[in-house]
Coordinates of C-alpha atoms in Angstrom, one line a residue:
M1 CA -22.9 6.5 -3.0
V2 CA -20.3 8.1 -0.7
E3 CA -18.7 4.7 0.0
D4 CA -18.4 4.1 -3.8
A5 CA -16.7 7.5 -4.3
R6 CA -14.3 6.7 -1.4
K7 CA -13.5 3.3 -2.9
Q8 CA -12.9 4.8 -6.3
F9 CA -10.6 7.4 -4.7
G10 CA -8.7 4.7 -2.9
N11 CA -8.4 2.6 -6.0
K12 CA -7.0 5.6 -7.9
G13 CA -4.4 6.0 -5.2
E14 CA -3.4 2.4 -5.4
S15 CA -3.1 2.7 -9.2
L16 CA -0.9 5.7 -8.8
A17 CA 1.2 3.9 -6.2
A18 CA 1.6 0.9 -8.5
S19 CA 2.8 3.0 -11.4
F20 CA 5.2 4.9 -9.1
L21 CA 6.7 1.6 -7.8
K22 CA 7.0 0.2 -11.3
E23 CA 8.9 3.3 -12.4
K24 CA 11.3 2.6 -9.4
G25 CA 11.9 -0.9 -10.9
M26 CA 9.5 -3.0 -8.7
R27 CA 7.4 -5.7 -10.1
I28 CA 3.8 -5.7 -8.9
L29 CA 2.7 -9.3 -7.9
T30 CA -0.7 -8.6 -6.4
H31 CA -3.2 -5.8 -6.0
Q32 CA -5.6 -5.8 -3.0
Y33 CA -4.5 -9.1 -1.4
R34 CA -7.3 -10.3 0.8
S35 CA -7.0 -13.0 3.4
P36 CA -9.0 -14.1 6.4
V37 CA -6.9 -11.8 8.6
G38 CA -7.1 -8.7 6.4
E39 CA -6.0 -6.9 3.3
I40 CA -2.7 -5.4 1.9
D41 CA -3.0 -3.0 -1.0
L42 CA 0.0 -4.1 -3.0
I43 CA 2.6 -6.9 -2.9
C44 CA 5.7 -6.2 -5.0
L45 CA 9.1 -7.6 -5.7
D46 CA 12.0 -5.3 -5.3
G47 CA 14.9 -7.2 -6.7
E48 CA 15.0 -10.3 -4.4
E49 CA 13.0 -8.7 -1.6
L50 CA 9.2 -9.0 -1.2
V51 CA 7.5 -5.7 -0.4
F52 CA 4.1 -5.4 1.2
V53 CA 2.7 -1.9 0.5
E54 CA 0.1 0.0 2.4
V55 CA -1.2 3.0 0.3
K56 CA -2.8 6.0 2.0
T57 CA -4.5 8.6 -0.1
R58 CA -5.9 11.9 1.0
S59 CA -7.5 14.8 -0.9
S60 CA -6.8 17.3 1.9
Q61 CA -4.9 17.6 5.1
V62 CA -7.9 18.3 7.3
Y63 CA -7.3 15.0 9.1
G64 CA -3.5 15.2 8.8
F65 CA -1.0 13.8 6.3
P66 CA -1.8 10.3 4.8
E67 CA 1.2 8.7 6.4
E68 CA 0.0 9.8 9.9
S69 CA -2.8 7.3 9.7
I70 CA -0.4 4.4 10.0
T71 CA -0.7 3.6 13.7
P72 CA 1.0 0.9 15.8
K73 CA -2.2 -1.0 15.6
K74 CA -2.3 -0.8 11.8
I75 CA 1.4 -1.9 11.6
Q76 CA 0.5 -5.0 13.7
H77 CA -2.4 -5.7 11.4
L78 CA -0.2 -5.4 8.3
L79 CA 2.3 -7.8 9.9
H80 CA -0.4 -10.4 10.5
V81 CA -1.6 -10.2 6.9
A82 CA 2.0 -10.4 5.6
Q83 CA 2.7 -13.4 7.7
H84 CA -0.5 -15.1 6.4
Y85 CA 0.6 -14.4 2.8
L86 CA 4.1 -15.9 3.5
Q87 CA 2.5 -19.0 5.1
Q88 CA 0.2 -19.5 2.1
T89 CA 2.8 -19.1 -0.7
S90 CA 6.1 -20.5 -1.7
V91 CA 8.1 -17.3 -1.1
K92 CA 9.0 -18.0 2.5
Q93 CA 12.7 -17.9 1.6
L94 CA 12.7 -14.2 0.5
S95 CA 13.5 -11.4 2.8
W96 CA 10.6 -9.0 3.1
R97 CA 9.5 -5.6 4.4
I98 CA 6.5 -3.3 4.7
D99 CA 6.5 0.1 3.0
V100 CA 4.0 2.9 3.0
I101 CA 3.0 5.1 0.0
A102 CA 1.4 8.4 1.0
I103 CA -0.5 10.2 -1.7
S104 CA -2.0 13.7 -1.5
Y105 CA -4.0 14.9 -4.4
S106 CA -7.2 16.6 -5.5
K107 CA -8.8 17.3 -8.8
E108 CA -7.1 20.7 -8.9
L109 CA -3.6 19.5 -8.1
S110 CA -1.1 16.9 -9.4
P111 CA -0.6 14.0 -7.0
E112 CA 2.2 14.2 -4.5
I113 CA 3.6 10.7 -3.8
M114 CA 5.9 10.0 -0.9
H115 CA 7.5 6.5 -0.4
F116 CA 8.4 5.4 3.1
P117 CA 10.4 2.2 2.8
A118 CA 10.8 0.1 5.9

């Protein structure tokens, strides 16, 4: 039951992030890309650049700000998943980057969305 609530909360954050990025002119290509090496929340196109997006959503700052959970180990993991995606698709010629979207929100407050482009 708790896991379902956490998943729903994370999905809500990803939905907010996708809307935010669309408003900035990005095209969403894939939600929750899964591969044998891991998952990336969103894959977007920003002009001619491919953008892999990790979304972190928190309802409080008890454990810190959402963006603080992006560790060097997590970055390495994201790089592996991005490289797998590039190897499996025909977009190898595009430049690419990894961005982070940090979302803080609760039922009482409007979401605060911060975008950290690479």
